[in-house]
Coordinates of C-alpha atoms in Angstrom, one line a residue:
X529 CA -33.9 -46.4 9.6
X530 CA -35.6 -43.3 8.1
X531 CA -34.2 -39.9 8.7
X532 CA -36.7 -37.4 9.7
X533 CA -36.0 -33.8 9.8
X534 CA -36.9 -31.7 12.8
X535 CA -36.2 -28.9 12.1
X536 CA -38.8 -26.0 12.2
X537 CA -39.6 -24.3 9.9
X538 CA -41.7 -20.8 10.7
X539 CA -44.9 -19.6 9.1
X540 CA -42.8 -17.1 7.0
X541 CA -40.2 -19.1 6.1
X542 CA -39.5 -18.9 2.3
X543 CA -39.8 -21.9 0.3
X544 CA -38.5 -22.7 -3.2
X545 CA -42.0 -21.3 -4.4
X546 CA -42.2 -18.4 -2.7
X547 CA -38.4 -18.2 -3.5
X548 CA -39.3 -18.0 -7.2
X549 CA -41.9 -15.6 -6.6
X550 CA -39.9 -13.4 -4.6
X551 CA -36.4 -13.7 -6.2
X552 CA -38.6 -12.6 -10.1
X553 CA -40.1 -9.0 -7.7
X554 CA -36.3 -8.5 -7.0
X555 CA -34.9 -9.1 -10.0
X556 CA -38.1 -6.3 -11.4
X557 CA -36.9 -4.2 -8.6
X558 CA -33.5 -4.1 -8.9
X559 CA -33.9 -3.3 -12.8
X560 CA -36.5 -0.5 -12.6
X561 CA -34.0 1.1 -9.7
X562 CA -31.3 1.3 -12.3
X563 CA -33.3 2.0 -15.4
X564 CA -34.8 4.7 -13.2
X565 CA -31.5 5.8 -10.9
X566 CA -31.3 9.0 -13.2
X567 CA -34.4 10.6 -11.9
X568 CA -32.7 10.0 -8.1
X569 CA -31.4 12.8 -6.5
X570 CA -27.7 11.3 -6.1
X571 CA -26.8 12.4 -3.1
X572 CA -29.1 11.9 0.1
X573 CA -31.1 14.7 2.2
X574 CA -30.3 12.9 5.4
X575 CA -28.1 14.0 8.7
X576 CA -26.2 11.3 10.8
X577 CA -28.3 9.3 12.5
X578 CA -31.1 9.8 10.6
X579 CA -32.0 5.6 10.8
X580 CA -31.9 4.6 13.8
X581 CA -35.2 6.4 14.6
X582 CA -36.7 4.9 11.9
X583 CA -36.3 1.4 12.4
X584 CA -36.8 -0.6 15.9
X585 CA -34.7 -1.0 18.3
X586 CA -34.9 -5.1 18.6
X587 CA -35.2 -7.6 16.4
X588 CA -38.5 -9.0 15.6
X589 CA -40.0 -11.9 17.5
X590 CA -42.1 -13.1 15.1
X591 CA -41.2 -13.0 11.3
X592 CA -42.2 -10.0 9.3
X593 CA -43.7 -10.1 5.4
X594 CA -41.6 -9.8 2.2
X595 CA -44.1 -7.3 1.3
X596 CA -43.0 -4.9 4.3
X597 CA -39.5 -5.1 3.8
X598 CA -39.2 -4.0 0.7
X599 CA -41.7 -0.9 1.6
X600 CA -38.9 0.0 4.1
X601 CA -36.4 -0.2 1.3
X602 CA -37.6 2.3 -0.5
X603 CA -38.9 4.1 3.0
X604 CA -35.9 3.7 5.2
X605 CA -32.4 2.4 2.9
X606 CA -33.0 4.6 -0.3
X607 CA -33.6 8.1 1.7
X608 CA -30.0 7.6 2.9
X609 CA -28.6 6.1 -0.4
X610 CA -25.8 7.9 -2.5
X611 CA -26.4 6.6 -5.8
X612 CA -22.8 5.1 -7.4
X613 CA -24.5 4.4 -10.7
X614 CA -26.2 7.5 -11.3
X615 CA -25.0 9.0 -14.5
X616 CA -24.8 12.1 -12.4
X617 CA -21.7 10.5 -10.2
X618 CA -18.8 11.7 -10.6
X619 CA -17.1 11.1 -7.7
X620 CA -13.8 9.2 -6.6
X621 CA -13.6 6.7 -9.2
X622 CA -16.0 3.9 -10.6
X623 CA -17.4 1.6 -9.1
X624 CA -18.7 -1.3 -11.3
X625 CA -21.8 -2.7 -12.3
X626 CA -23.3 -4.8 -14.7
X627 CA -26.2 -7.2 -15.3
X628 CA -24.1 -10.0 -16.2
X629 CA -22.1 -9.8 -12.4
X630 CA -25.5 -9.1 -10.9
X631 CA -26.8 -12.3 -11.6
X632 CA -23.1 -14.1 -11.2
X633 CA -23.1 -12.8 -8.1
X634 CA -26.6 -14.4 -7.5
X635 CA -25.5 -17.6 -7.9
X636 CA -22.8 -17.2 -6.1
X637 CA -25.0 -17.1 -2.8
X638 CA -26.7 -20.0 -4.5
X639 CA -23.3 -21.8 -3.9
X640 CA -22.5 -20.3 -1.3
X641 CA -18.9 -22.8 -0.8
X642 CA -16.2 -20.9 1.6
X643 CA -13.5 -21.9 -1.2
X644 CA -10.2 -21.1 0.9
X645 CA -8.9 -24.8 -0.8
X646 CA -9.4 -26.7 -3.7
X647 CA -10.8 -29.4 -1.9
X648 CA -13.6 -26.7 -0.2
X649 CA -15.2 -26.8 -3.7
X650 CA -13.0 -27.3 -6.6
X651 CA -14.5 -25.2 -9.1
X652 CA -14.4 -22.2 -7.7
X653 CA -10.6 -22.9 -7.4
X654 CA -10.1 -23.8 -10.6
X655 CA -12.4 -21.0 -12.3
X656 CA -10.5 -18.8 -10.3
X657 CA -7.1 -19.3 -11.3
X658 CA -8.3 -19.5 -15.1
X659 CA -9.9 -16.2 -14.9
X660 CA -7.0 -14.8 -14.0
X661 CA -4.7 -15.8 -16.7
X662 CA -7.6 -15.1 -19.0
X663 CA -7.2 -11.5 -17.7
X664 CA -3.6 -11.3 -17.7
X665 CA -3.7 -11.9 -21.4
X666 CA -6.3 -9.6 -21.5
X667 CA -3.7 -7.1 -20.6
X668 CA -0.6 -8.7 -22.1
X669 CA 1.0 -9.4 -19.3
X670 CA 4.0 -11.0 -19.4
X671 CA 4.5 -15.0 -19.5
X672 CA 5.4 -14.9 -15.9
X673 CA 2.7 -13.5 -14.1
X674 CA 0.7 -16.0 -15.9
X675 CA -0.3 -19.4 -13.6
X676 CA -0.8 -21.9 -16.9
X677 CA -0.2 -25.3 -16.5
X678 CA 3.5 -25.2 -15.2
X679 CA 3.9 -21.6 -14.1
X680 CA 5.4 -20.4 -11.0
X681 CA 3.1 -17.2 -11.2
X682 CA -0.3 -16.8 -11.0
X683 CA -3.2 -14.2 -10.1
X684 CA -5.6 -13.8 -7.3
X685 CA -8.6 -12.3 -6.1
X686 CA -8.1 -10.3 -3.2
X687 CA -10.8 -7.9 -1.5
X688 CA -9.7 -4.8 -2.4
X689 CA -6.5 -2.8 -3.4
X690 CA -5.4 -2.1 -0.5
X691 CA -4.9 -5.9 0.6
X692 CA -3.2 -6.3 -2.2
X693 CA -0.2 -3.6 -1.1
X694 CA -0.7 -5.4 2.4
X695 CA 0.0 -9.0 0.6
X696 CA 2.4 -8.2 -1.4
X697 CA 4.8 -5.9 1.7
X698 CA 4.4 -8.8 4.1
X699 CA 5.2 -11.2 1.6
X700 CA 8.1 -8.8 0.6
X701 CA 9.1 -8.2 4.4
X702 CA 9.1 -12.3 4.8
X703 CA 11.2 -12.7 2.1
X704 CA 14.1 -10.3 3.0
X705 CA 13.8 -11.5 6.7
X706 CA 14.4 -15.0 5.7
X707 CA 17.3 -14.2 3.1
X708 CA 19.0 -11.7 5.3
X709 CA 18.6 -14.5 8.4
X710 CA 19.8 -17.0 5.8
X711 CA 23.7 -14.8 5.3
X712 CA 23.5 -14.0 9.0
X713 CA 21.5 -16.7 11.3
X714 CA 22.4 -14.4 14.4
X715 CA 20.1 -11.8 13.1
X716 CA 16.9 -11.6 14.7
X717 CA 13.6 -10.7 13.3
X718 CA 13.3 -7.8 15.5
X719 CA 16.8 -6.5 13.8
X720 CA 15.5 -6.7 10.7
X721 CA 12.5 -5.0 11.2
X722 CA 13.5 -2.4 12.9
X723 CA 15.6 -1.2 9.9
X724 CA 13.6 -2.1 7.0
X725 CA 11.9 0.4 4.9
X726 CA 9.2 0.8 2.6
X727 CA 8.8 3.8 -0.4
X728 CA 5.7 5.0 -2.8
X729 CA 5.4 8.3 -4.1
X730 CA 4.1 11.0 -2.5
X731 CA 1.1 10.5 -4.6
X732 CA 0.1 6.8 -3.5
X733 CA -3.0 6.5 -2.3
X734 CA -3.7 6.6 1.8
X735 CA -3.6 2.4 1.9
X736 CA -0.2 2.5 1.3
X737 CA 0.7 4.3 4.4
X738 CA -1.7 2.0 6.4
X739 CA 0.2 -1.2 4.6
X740 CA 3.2 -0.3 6.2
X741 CA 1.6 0.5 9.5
X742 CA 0.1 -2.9 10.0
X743 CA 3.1 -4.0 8.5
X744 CA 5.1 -2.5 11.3
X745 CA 7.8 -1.2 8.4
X746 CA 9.1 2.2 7.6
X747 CA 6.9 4.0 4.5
X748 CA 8.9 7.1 3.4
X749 CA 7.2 9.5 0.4
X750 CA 9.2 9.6 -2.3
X751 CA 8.7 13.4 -3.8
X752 CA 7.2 13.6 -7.4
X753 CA 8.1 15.1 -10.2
X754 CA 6.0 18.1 -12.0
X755 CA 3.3 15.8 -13.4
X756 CA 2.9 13.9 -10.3
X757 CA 5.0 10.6 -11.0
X758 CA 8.3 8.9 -9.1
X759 CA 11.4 9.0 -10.7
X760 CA 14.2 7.2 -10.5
X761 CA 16.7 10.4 -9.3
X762 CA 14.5 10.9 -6.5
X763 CA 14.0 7.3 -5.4
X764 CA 17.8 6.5 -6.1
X765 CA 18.6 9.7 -3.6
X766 CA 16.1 8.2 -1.0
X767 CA 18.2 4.7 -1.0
X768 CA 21.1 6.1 -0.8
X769 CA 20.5 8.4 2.0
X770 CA 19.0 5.3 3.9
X771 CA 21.5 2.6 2.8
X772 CA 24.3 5.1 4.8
X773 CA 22.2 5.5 7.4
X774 CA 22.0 1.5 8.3
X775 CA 18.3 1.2 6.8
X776 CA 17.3 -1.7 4.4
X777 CA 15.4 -0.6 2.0
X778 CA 13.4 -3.9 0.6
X779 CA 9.8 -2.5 -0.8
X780 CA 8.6 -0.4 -3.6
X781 CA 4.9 0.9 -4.4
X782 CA 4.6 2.2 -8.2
X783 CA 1.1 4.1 -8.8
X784 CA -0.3 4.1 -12.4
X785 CA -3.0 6.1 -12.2
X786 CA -3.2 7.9 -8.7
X787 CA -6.7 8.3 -6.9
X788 CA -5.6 12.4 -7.0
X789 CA -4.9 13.2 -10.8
X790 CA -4.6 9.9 -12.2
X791 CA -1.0 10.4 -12.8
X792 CA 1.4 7.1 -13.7
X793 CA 5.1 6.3 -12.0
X794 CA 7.6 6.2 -14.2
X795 CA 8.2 2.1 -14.2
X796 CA 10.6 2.0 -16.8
X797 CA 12.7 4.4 -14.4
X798 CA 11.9 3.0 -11.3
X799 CA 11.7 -1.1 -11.9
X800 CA 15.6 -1.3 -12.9
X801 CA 16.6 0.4 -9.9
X802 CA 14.2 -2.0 -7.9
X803 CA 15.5 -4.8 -9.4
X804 CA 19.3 -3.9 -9.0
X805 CA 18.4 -3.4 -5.4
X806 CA 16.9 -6.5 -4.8
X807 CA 14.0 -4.4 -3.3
X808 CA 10.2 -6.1 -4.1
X809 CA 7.9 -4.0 -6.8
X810 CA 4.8 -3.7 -6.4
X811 CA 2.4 -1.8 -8.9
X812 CA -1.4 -0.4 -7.5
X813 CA -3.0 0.1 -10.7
X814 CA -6.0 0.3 -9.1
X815 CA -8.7 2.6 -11.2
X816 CA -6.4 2.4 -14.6
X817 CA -5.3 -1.2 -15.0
X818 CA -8.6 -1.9 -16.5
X819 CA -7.6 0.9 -19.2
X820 CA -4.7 -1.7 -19.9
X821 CA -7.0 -3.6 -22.0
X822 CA -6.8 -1.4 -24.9
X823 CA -4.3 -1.6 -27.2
X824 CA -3.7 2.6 -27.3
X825 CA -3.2 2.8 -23.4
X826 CA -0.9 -0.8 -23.2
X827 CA 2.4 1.5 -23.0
X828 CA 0.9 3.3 -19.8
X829 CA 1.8 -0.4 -18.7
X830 CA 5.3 -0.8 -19.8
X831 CA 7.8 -1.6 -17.1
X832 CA 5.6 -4.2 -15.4
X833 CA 8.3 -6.9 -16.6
X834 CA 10.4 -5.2 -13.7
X835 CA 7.9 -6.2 -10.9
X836 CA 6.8 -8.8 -8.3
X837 CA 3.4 -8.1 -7.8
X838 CA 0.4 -6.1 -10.1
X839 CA -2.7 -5.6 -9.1
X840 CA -6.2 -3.4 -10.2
X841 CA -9.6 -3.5 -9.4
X842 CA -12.1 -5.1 -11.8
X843 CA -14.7 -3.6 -9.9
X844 CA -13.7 -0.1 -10.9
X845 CA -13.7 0.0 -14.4
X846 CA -14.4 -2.9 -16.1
X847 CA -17.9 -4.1 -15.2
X848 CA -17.4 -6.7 -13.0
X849 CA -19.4 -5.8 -8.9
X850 CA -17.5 -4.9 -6.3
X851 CA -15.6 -7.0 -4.6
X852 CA -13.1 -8.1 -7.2
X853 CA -9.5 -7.2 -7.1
X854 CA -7.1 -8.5 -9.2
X855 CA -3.5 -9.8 -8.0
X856 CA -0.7 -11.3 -10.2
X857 CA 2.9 -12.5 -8.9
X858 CA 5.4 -13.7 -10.9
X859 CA 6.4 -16.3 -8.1
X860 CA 3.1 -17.6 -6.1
X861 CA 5.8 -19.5 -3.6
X862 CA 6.7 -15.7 -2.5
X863 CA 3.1 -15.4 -1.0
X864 CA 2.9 -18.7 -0.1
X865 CA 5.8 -18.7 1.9
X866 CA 4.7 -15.8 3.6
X867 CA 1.4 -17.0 4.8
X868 CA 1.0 -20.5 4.4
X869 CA 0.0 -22.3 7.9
X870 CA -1.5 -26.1 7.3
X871 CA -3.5 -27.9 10.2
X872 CA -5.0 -30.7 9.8
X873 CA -8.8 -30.1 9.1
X874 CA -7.9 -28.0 6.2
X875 CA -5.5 -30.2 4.4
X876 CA -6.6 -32.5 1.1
X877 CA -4.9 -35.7 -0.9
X878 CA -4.4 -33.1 -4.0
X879 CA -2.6 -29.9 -1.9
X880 CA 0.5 -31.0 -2.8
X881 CA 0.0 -32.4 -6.4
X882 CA 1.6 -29.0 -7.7
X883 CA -1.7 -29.5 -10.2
X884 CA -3.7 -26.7 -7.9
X885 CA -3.2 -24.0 -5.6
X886 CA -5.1 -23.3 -2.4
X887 CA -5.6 -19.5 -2.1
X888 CA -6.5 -19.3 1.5
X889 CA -2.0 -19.3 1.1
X890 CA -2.4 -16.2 -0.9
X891 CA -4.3 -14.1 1.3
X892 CA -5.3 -12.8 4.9
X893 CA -8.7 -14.0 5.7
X894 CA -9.2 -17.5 5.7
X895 CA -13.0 -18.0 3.2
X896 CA -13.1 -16.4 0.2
X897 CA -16.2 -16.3 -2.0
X898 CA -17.1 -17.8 -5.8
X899 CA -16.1 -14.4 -6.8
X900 CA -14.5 -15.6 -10.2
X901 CA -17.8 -16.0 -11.5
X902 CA -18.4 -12.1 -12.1
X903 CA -15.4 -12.4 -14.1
X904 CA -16.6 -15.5 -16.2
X905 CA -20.2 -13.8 -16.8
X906 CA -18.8 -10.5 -17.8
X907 CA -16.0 -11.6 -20.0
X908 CA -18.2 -14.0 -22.1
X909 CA -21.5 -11.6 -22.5
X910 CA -19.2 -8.7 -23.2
X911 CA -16.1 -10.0 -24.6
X912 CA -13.6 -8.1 -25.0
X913 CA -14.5 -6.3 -27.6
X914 CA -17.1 -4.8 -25.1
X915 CA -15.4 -3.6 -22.4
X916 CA -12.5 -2.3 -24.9
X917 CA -15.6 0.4 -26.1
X918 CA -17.3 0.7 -22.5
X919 CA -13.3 1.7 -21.6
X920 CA -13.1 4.2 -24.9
X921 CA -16.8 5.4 -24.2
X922 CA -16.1 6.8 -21.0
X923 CA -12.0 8.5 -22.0
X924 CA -14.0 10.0 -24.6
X925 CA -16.7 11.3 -22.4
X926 CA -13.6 12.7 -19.9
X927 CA -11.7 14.6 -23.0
X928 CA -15.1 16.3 -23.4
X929 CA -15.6 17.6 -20.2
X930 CA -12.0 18.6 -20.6
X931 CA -12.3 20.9 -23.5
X932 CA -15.7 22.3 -21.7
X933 CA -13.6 23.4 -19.4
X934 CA -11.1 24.3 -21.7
X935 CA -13.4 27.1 -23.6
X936 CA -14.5 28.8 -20.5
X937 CA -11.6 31.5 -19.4
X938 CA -12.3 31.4 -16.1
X939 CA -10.8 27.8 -15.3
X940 CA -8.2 25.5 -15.8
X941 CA -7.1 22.5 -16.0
X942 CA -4.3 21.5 -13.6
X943 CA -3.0 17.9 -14.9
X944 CA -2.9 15.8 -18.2
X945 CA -5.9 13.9 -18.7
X946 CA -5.0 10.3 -19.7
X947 CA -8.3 8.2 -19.4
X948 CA -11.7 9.4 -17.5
X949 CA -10.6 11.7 -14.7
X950 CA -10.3 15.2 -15.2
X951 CA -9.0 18.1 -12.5
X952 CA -9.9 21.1 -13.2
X953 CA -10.9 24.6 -11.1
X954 CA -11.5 28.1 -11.2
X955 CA -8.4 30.6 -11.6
X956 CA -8.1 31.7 -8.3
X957 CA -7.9 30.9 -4.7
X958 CA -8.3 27.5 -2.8
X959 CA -11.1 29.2 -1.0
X960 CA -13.1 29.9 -4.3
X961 CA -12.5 26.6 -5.1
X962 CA -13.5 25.3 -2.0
X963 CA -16.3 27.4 -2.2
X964 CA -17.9 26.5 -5.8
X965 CA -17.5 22.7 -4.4
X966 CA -19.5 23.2 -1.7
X967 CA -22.2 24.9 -3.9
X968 CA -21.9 21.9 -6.6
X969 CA -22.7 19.1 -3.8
X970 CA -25.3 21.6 -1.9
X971 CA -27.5 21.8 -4.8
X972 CA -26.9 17.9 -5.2
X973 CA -27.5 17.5 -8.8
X974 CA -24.0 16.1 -9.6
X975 CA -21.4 14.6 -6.8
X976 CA -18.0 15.5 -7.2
X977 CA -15.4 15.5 -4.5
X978 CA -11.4 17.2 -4.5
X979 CA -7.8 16.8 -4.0
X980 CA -4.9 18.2 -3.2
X981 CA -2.4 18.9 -5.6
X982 CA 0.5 20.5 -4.1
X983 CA -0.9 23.8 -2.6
X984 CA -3.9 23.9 -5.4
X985 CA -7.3 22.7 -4.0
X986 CA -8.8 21.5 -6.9
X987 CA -12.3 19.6 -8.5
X988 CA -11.8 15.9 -9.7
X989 CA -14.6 15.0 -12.7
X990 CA -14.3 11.4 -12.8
X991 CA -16.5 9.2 -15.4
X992 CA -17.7 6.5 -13.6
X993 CA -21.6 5.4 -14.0
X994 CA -22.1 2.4 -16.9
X995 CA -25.1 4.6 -18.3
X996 CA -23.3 8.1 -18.3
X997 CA -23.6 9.7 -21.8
X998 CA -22.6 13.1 -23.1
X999 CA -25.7 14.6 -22.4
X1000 CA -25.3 14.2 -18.6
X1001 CA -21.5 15.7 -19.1
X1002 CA -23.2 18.6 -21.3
X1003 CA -25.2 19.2 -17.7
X1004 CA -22.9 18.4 -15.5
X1005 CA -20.8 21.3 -17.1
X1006 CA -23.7 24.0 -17.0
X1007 CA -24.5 23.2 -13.7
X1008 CA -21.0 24.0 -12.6
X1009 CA -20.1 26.9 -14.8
X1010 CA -23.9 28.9 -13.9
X1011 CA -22.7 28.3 -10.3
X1012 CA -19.5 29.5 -10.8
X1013 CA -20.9 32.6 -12.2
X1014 CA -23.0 33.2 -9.1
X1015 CA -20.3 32.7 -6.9
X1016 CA -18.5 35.3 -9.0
X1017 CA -20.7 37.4 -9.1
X1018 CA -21.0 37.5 -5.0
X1019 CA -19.4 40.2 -3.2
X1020 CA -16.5 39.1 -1.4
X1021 CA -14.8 40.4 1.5

């Protein structure tokens, strides 16, 4: 009997012609947009709500041309576009992006599996959980965190940083729930939740408070020291204080490299303590990690021995598109255990083998995508060789803004710069400051955006585009000075 297929197919339906055609103008787009990105205004002219207006307020009913939608690209999407990868960014931290991941990330689509098990599509799997240790040797991590072909650790390749945190504090709140259950089977869960609490330093980024609120735990701010890192006399007081009070302290954040000044926990401090205390670490190395790489910024790492969990984000700093975050635990059956829920339409003959993992156990969503093949394109075209100088290229660029800054009396600098983040502001008060920012992203020819540190409002410079070069730090730095002298010279009340 011969199959026919019925299925219609539209007059604009694209074909694997037309798909060539199409997919070659793309490719041509996409490259002139980045080889031309410098001459785009980096941050939009648009108010909120400027797109609805623009676009209809249906769907089509018949299909529209190629041709027309990418004239409302450039029309409609790019008016309200804040370009990441101009070399005039200099905001937050970087975001990624490279050729090599571009066109991973195309075939990717091609693939298109929903790999949440081995058996979903085996390669992607497999490439996944090499990848991973080919990283963690990247970084020298140690033995443990490493999945080989007998180890009980392993890496990941979660969403984002902050699901990361959220992994690894519900896999640390299972853990302590089950042991404490295990001394005292009268103990409910609600018992033990009630009383267990989380810490980070006062410095953590935002998605460690929101970790502990899904988590339905405790998070208490653990004060830092003068350069903005967690030590162990502060934590150690913390315990203490909630130990006597009837609290269980079981979870520990450690930030190397905070999203404020880029300043690093003291982990050689703080993992002992965590250890003794049977409380779960977890580092965020979220924008530094990548720095890790090199051999001159390894020691920012040291400590990491002490920990459960380490994560950073590939697709800051080291090339490979966003999403791709990076998750090691020195025991995958901690995670496992924590998530792991097995019906029958989504188990396999090989799932219990112990020759393969099935990561839909290491994370919250169920599909994940062939996202391990960013990491294979970028780390063969590059090597690492490559993204050790991309890494140097832009900590050099940072220590030149620095001393910019440094020659003109009028500023200062207000923390240590360690890798491509520099905070800096004019002597004087928050209000200046706040001032000369809003005259920096007014004028729109450089992004920057502030922090807090302590009572100081202050101006981050973060080195973030792949094509930034000194001569757009050179501008960036007359642009801000020559407003800084009109704002000076303003009279002020």
């Amino acid at each position: 009997m011969q199959l026919r297929c019925c299925l219609w197919q539209g007059p604009a339906t694209m074909d694997s012609a037309e798909f060539r055609r199409r997919g070659k103008e793309m490719v041509d787009f996409v490259a002139d947009y980045l080889e031309g990105i410098e001459g785009r205004q980096v941050y939009p002219d648009v108010e909120p709500g400027y797109l609805r207006p623009l676009i209809p307020t249906t769907a089509p009913e018949e299909p529209d041309m190629f041709e027309d939608i990418i004239s409302d690209v450039e029309k409609i999407i790019m008016p309200g576009v804040t370009h990441w990868h101009s070399p005039f960014f200099f905001a937050y931290f970087p975001s990624a992006n490279s050729y090599p991941a571009l066109l991973a990330d195309i075939l990717c689509g091609a693939i298109g599996c929903i790999g949440f098990s081995w058996a979903a599509s085996p390669a992607c799997t497999e490439l996944e959980t090499v990848m991973m240790d080919w990283l963690g040797k990247m970084l020298k991590l140690p033995e443990a965190f490493l999945a080989g072909q007998v180890g009980e650790g392993g890496g990941v390749i979660q969403g984002s940083a902050s699901e990361a945190t959220l992994v690894a504090l519900l896999a640390a709140r299972t853990k302590v729930t089950r042991r404490l259950q295990a001394a005292s089977p009268g103990l409910t869960q609600g018992a033990i939740m009630e009383k267990l609490v989380a810490y980070s330093s006062d410095q953590a980024h935002s998605s460690v408070e929101r970790a502990g609120l899904i988590g339905g735990v405790k998070l208490k701010a653990i004060p830092s020291d003068g350069k903005f890192a967690m030590r162990a006399s502060a934590l150690q007081e913390a315990l203490e204080r909630d130990k006597a009070e009837g609290l269980i302290p079981f979870f520990v954040v450690a930030t190397l490299g905070t999203t404020s000044c880029c300043s690093f926990d003291n982990l050689l401090e703080v993992g002992p303590i965590c250890n003794k205390e049977d409380m779960w670490l977890h580092i965020d190395a979220a924008y530094a990690g990548s720095s890790f790489i090199c051999p001159e910024f390894r020691h920012l790492l040291n400590g990491v021995e002490f920990a459960d969990s380490f994560n950073f984000n590939p697709h800051k700093w080291l090339l490979v598109n966003f999403d791709c975050s990076a998750m090691w635990v020195k025991k995958r059956t901690d995670l496992i255990g924590a998530f792991k829920l097995d019906p029958l339409y989504l188990k396999h003959n090989h799932q219990d083998s112990g020759l393969i993992t099935d990561y839909r156990h290491w994370q919250l969503p169920l599909g994940r995508r062939f996202r391990s093949l960013k990491m294979w394109f970028v780390f063969r075209m590059y090597g690492v060789k490559g993204l050790q100088a991309y890494i140097r290229k832009h900590v050099r660029l940072a220590h030149e803004f620095e001393h910019l800054v440094q020659q003109d009396p009028r500023f200062e600098i207000c923390t240590e710069v360690t890798l491509g983040l520099v905070c800096f502001r004019l002597k004087g008060s928050n209000r200046l400051n706040e001032e000369l920012l809003e005259r920096i992203n007014s004028a729109k020819k450089i992004h920057l955006v502030p922090c807090h540190l302590r009572d100081k409002f202050v101006l981050r410079f973060a080195i973030c585009a792949r094509t930034v070069e000194s001569a757009h730090v050179q501008l960036a730095w007359k642009h801000v000075a020559q407003l800084a002298t009109s704002l000076l010279a303003t009279p002020r009340d």
